[in-house]
Amino acid sequence: AQSVAQPEDQVNVAEGNPLTVKCTYSVSGNPYLFWYVQYPNRGLQFLLKYITGDNLVKGSYGFEAEFNKSQTSFHLKKPSALVSDSALYFCAVRDYNNDMRFGAGTRLTVKP
Amino acid sequence: KAGVTQTPRYLIKTRGQQVTLSCSPISGHRSVSWYQQTPGQGLQFLFEYFSETQRNKGNFPGRFSGRQFSNSRSEMNVSTLELGDSALYLCASSHPGQGVYEQYFGPGTRLTVT
């Protein structure tokens, strides 16, 4: 079955430091991978997606993600974290039925 | 373009009642999906509608149902509410076409069952 895993429930970083939010996936066939962010009392906002091509995908708000086929990972990164990046981040994979399957989410806290 | 809208934003119901939630997708989007979000279970897929037809369904009991209208607006209904149905219900729309498409989410309806 297609699935994604986010191994960290919580990630804490200091403002200005680089951040990484981890995601690993399990799919048969080509993976279609997504990152979403959720702010309090809001729906999810699309950040970026990987379909094919360049392994480094650039998205909204300065975020990027690196697709690594050998490690079956799709980690979200940002070179310099902002306090306003504090939110809940979800990795997702679109499976063979075209259903979107989400990870459990990682709460990112950026401290001033 | 206006985003995905969901009504109502907040709802309090009593166990045993039924509830209907509404979702208006982004103009031009023909696919609407529904999700249930709870602290314990995370985001769980309920169903997807495309052109008024249910295309996929998640692993939820028959008390959860939905429909889509010709203008792509969608409703979901939960009958015989249980305490465990308390959750944030999210609607997402997308524009299936060539390629792989992302979903755009509404703000959600917070349902509390007492």
Tab-separated table of C-alpha atoms in Angstrom:
chain	number	residue	atom	x	y	z
A	1	ALA	CA	0.000	0.000	0.000
A	2	GLN	CA	1.113	3.532	-0.681
A	3	SER	CA	2.044	5.469	2.409
A	4	VAL	CA	4.167	8.249	3.816
A	5	ALA	CA	5.837	8.500	7.197
A	6	GLN	CA	6.936	11.548	9.086
A	7	PRO	CA	9.282	10.210	11.747
A	8	GLU	CA	9.321	13.347	13.887
A	9	ASP	CA	6.249	14.630	15.705
A	10	GLN	CA	8.024	17.833	16.610
A	11	VAL	CA	10.934	19.825	15.226
A	12	ASN	CA	12.397	22.814	17.035
A	13	VAL	CA	14.819	25.234	15.410
A	14	ALA	CA	16.129	28.698	16.171
A	15	GLU	CA	15.207	31.572	13.897
A	16	GLY	CA	17.775	32.032	11.174
A	17	ASN	CA	18.944	28.424	11.290
A	18	PRO	CA	18.252	25.934	8.511
A	19	LEU	CA	15.306	23.619	9.015
A	20	THR	CA	14.532	20.119	7.801
A	21	VAL	CA	11.247	18.265	8.146
A	22	LYS	CA	11.592	14.615	7.226
A	23	CYS	CA	9.344	12.425	5.104
A	24	THR	CA	9.788	8.911	3.770
A	25	TYR	CA	7.461	7.189	1.380
A	26	SER	CA	6.442	3.755	0.208
A	27	VAL	CA	4.873	3.462	-3.223
A	28	SER	CA	4.775	1.104	-6.127
A	29	GLY	CA	5.530	2.870	-9.348
A	30	ASN	CA	6.422	6.510	-9.694
A	31	PRO	CA	5.908	8.569	-6.556
A	32	TYR	CA	3.928	11.780	-6.688
A	33	LEU	CA	4.838	13.628	-3.506
A	34	PHE	CA	3.521	16.782	-1.895
A	35	TRP	CA	4.126	19.049	1.079
A	36	TYR	CA	1.392	21.043	2.753
A	37	VAL	CA	1.427	23.433	5.707
A	38	GLN	CA	-1.384	24.063	8.174
A	39	TYR	CA	-1.595	27.143	10.358
A	40	PRO	CA	-3.876	27.178	13.433
A	41	ASN	CA	-7.580	27.098	12.594
A	42	ARG	CA	-6.852	27.021	8.888
A	43	GLY	CA	-6.987	24.450	6.119
A	44	LEU	CA	-3.902	23.036	4.486
A	45	GLN	CA	-1.891	25.157	2.080
A	46	PHE	CA	0.033	23.620	-0.790
A	47	LEU	CA	3.803	24.227	-0.641
A	48	LEU	CA	5.340	22.122	-3.392
A	49	LYS	CA	5.186	18.856	-5.282
A	50	TYR	CA	7.490	16.375	-6.976
A	51	ILE	CA	6.289	14.655	-10.112
A	52	THR	CA	9.412	13.976	-12.119
A	53	GLY	CA	12.617	15.684	-13.162
A	54	ASP	CA	14.951	17.676	-10.950
A	55	ASN	CA	15.344	16.136	-7.507
A	56	LEU	CA	15.342	19.550	-5.853
A	57	VAL	CA	11.908	21.114	-5.937
A	58	LYS	CA	11.360	24.756	-5.020
A	59	GLY	CA	8.082	25.884	-3.536
A	60	SER	CA	6.298	28.691	-1.758
A	61	TYR	CA	7.699	30.867	1.053
A	62	GLY	CA	11.304	29.853	0.374
A	63	PHE	CA	10.751	26.158	1.030
A	64	GLU	CA	12.313	23.426	-1.056
A	65	ALA	CA	12.301	19.655	-0.931
A	66	GLU	CA	14.806	17.073	-2.020
A	67	PHE	CA	13.607	13.867	-3.617
A	68	ASN	CA	15.918	10.920	-2.961
A	69	LYS	CA	14.849	7.769	-4.733
A	70	SER	CA	17.440	5.467	-3.173
A	71	GLN	CA	16.462	6.532	0.340
A	72	THR	CA	12.750	6.890	-0.552
A	73	SER	CA	12.734	10.270	1.107
A	74	PHE	CA	11.279	13.672	0.354
A	75	HIS	CA	12.561	16.005	3.068
A	76	LEU	CA	11.342	19.585	3.311
A	77	LYS	CA	14.018	22.226	3.820
A	78	LYS	CA	14.499	25.929	4.254
A	79	PRO	CA	17.889	27.647	4.521
A	80	SER	CA	16.848	30.193	7.141
A	81	ALA	CA	13.817	29.626	9.379
A	82	LEU	CA	11.403	32.357	10.392
A	83	VAL	CA	9.230	32.466	13.496
A	84	SER	CA	6.257	32.697	11.141
A	85	ASP	CA	7.163	29.266	9.707
A	86	SER	CA	5.913	27.692	12.936
A	87	ALA	CA	3.047	25.447	11.876
A	88	LEU	CA	2.020	21.846	11.216
A	89	TYR	CA	3.589	20.317	8.112
A	90	PHE	CA	2.193	17.366	6.185
A	91	CYS	CA	3.848	15.187	3.604
A	92	ALA	CA	1.523	13.393	1.185
A	93	VAL	CA	1.657	10.882	-1.641
A	94	ARG	CA	-0.850	10.342	-4.383
A	95	ASP	CA	-1.396	6.628	-4.792
A	96	TYR	CA	-2.447	4.389	-7.672
A	97	ASN	CA	-6.126	5.141	-7.027
A	98	ASN	CA	-5.302	8.825	-7.165
A	99	ASP	CA	-6.104	9.087	-3.460
A	100	MET	CA	-4.023	11.490	-1.455
A	101	ARG	CA	-2.476	9.831	1.588
A	102	PHE	CA	-1.090	12.108	4.269
A	103	GLY	CA	1.562	11.589	6.890
A	104	ALA	CA	0.768	12.169	10.539
A	105	GLY	CA	2.219	15.663	10.448
A	106	THR	CA	5.231	17.349	12.038
A	107	ARG	CA	4.850	20.374	14.253
A	108	LEU	CA	7.587	22.882	13.514
A	109	THR	CA	8.414	25.462	16.160
A	110	VAL	CA	10.831	28.251	15.311
A	111	LYS	CA	12.074	30.108	18.355
A	112	PRO	CA	13.271	33.725	18.217
B	1	LYS	CA	-9.862	33.572	-7.788
B	2	ALA	CA	-11.806	32.930	-4.641
B	3	GLY	CA	-10.579	30.007	-2.610
B	4	VAL	CA	-12.430	26.964	-1.380
B	5	THR	CA	-15.222	27.937	0.978
B	6	GLN	CA	-16.848	25.771	3.597
B	7	THR	CA	-19.976	26.408	5.593
B	8	PRO	CA	-20.627	26.496	8.409
B	9	ARG	CA	-17.245	27.070	10.036
B	10	TYR	CA	-18.344	25.797	13.419
B	11	LEU	CA	-21.116	23.450	14.412
B	12	ILE	CA	-22.278	21.888	17.651
B	13	LYS	CA	-24.594	18.903	17.458
B	14	THR	CA	-25.965	16.337	19.848
B	15	ARG	CA	-25.279	12.635	19.621
B	16	GLY	CA	-27.818	10.927	17.371
B	17	GLN	CA	-28.509	13.987	15.242
B	18	GLN	CA	-27.440	14.376	11.656
B	19	VAL	CA	-25.430	17.138	10.028
B	20	THR	CA	-24.788	18.463	6.537
B	21	LEU	CA	-21.622	20.332	5.632
B	22	SER	CA	-21.169	22.329	2.451
B	23	CYS	CA	-18.161	23.014	0.244
B	24	SER	CA	-17.800	25.344	-2.721
B	25	PRO	CA	-14.693	24.594	-4.784
B	26	ILE	CA	-12.485	27.023	-6.620
B	27	SER	CA	-14.141	28.123	-9.848
B	28	GLY	CA	-13.321	25.656	-12.609
B	29	HIS	CA	-12.338	22.859	-10.255
B	30	ARG	CA	-14.421	19.754	-10.825
B	31	SER	CA	-12.964	17.429	-8.207
B	32	VAL	CA	-13.868	17.755	-4.542
B	33	SER	CA	-12.436	15.614	-1.762
B	34	TRP	CA	-13.386	15.442	1.891
B	35	TYR	CA	-11.132	14.668	4.830
B	36	GLN	CA	-11.608	14.207	8.544
B	37	GLN	CA	-8.876	15.592	10.775
B	38	THR	CA	-8.571	14.571	14.414
B	39	PRO	CA	-5.645	14.791	16.834
B	40	GLY	CA	-5.537	11.025	17.233
B	41	GLN	CA	-6.078	9.824	13.656
B	42	GLY	CA	-4.607	12.691	11.698
B	43	LEU	CA	-5.959	13.376	8.220
B	44	GLN	CA	-8.181	10.650	6.885
B	45	PHE	CA	-9.690	10.536	3.416
B	46	LEU	CA	-13.471	10.317	3.316
B	47	PHE	CA	-14.411	10.478	-0.365
B	48	GLU	CA	-13.807	12.216	-3.645
B	49	TYR	CA	-16.344	13.441	-6.154
B	50	PHE	CA	-15.763	14.307	-9.770
B	51	SER	CA	-18.472	15.468	-12.133
B	52	GLU	CA	-21.209	14.505	-9.671
B	53	THR	CA	-19.897	10.944	-9.306
B	54	GLN	CA	-18.195	9.471	-6.294
B	55	ARG	CA	-14.839	8.368	-7.580
B	56	ASN	CA	-13.190	7.091	-4.414
B	57	LYS	CA	-14.246	6.345	-0.873
B	58	GLY	CA	-12.212	5.967	2.275
B	59	ASN	CA	-12.747	3.526	5.085
B	60	PHE	CA	-15.636	5.176	6.894
B	61	PRO	CA	-19.033	3.754	7.896
B	62	GLY	CA	-22.105	4.290	5.770
B	63	ARG	CA	-23.253	7.053	8.122
B	64	PHE	CA	-20.887	9.275	6.161
B	65	SER	CA	-22.160	10.185	2.728
B	66	GLY	CA	-21.751	12.913	0.213
B	67	ARG	CA	-22.836	14.270	-3.085
B	68	GLN	CA	-21.778	16.743	-5.708
B	69	PHE	CA	-23.976	19.058	-7.699
B	70	SER	CA	-23.716	20.101	-11.318
B	71	ASN	CA	-21.945	23.327	-10.323
B	72	SER	CA	-19.295	21.205	-8.529
B	73	ARG	CA	-20.434	22.279	-5.072
B	74	SER	CA	-20.410	19.384	-2.665
B	75	GLU	CA	-22.106	18.414	0.542
B	76	MET	CA	-21.288	15.744	3.049
B	77	ASN	CA	-23.751	14.311	5.495
B	78	VAL	CA	-23.200	12.449	8.706
B	79	SER	CA	-26.202	10.678	10.189
B	80	THR	CA	-26.655	9.384	13.726
B	81	LEU	CA	-23.764	11.389	15.064
B	82	GLU	CA	-21.406	9.829	17.570
B	83	LEU	CA	-19.043	11.541	19.988
B	84	GLY	CA	-16.115	10.255	17.932
B	85	ASP	CA	-17.315	12.213	14.912
B	86	SER	CA	-16.079	15.402	16.555
B	87	ALA	CA	-13.396	16.638	14.178
B	88	LEU	CA	-12.310	19.229	11.684
B	89	TYR	CA	-13.809	18.358	8.305
B	90	LEU	CA	-11.777	19.638	5.402
B	91	CYS	CA	-12.818	19.974	1.819
B	92	ALA	CA	-10.301	20.216	-1.004
B	93	SER	CA	-10.769	20.955	-4.672
B	94	SER	CA	-8.552	20.302	-7.646
B	95	HIS	CA	-8.605	20.566	-11.376
B	96	PRO	CA	-7.857	17.161	-12.854
B	97	GLY	CA	-6.230	17.467	-16.175
B	98	GLN	CA	-3.025	16.340	-17.657
B	99	GLY	CA	-0.389	15.692	-15.081
B	100	VAL	CA	-0.578	15.315	-11.338
B	101	TYR	CA	-2.558	17.939	-9.556
B	102	GLU	CA	-2.379	19.390	-6.077
B	103	GLN	CA	-5.399	20.044	-3.901
B	104	TYR	CA	-6.536	23.353	-2.508
B	105	PHE	CA	-8.133	23.203	0.902
B	106	GLY	CA	-10.879	25.172	2.529
B	107	PRO	CA	-10.645	26.403	6.129
B	108	GLY	CA	-12.669	23.477	7.415
B	109	THR	CA	-15.804	22.966	9.477
B	110	ARG	CA	-15.197	22.287	13.145
B	111	LEU	CA	-17.883	19.810	14.275
B	112	THR	CA	-18.398	19.177	17.964
B	113	VAL	CA	-20.714	16.373	19.014
B	114	THR	CA	-21.949	16.471	22.612
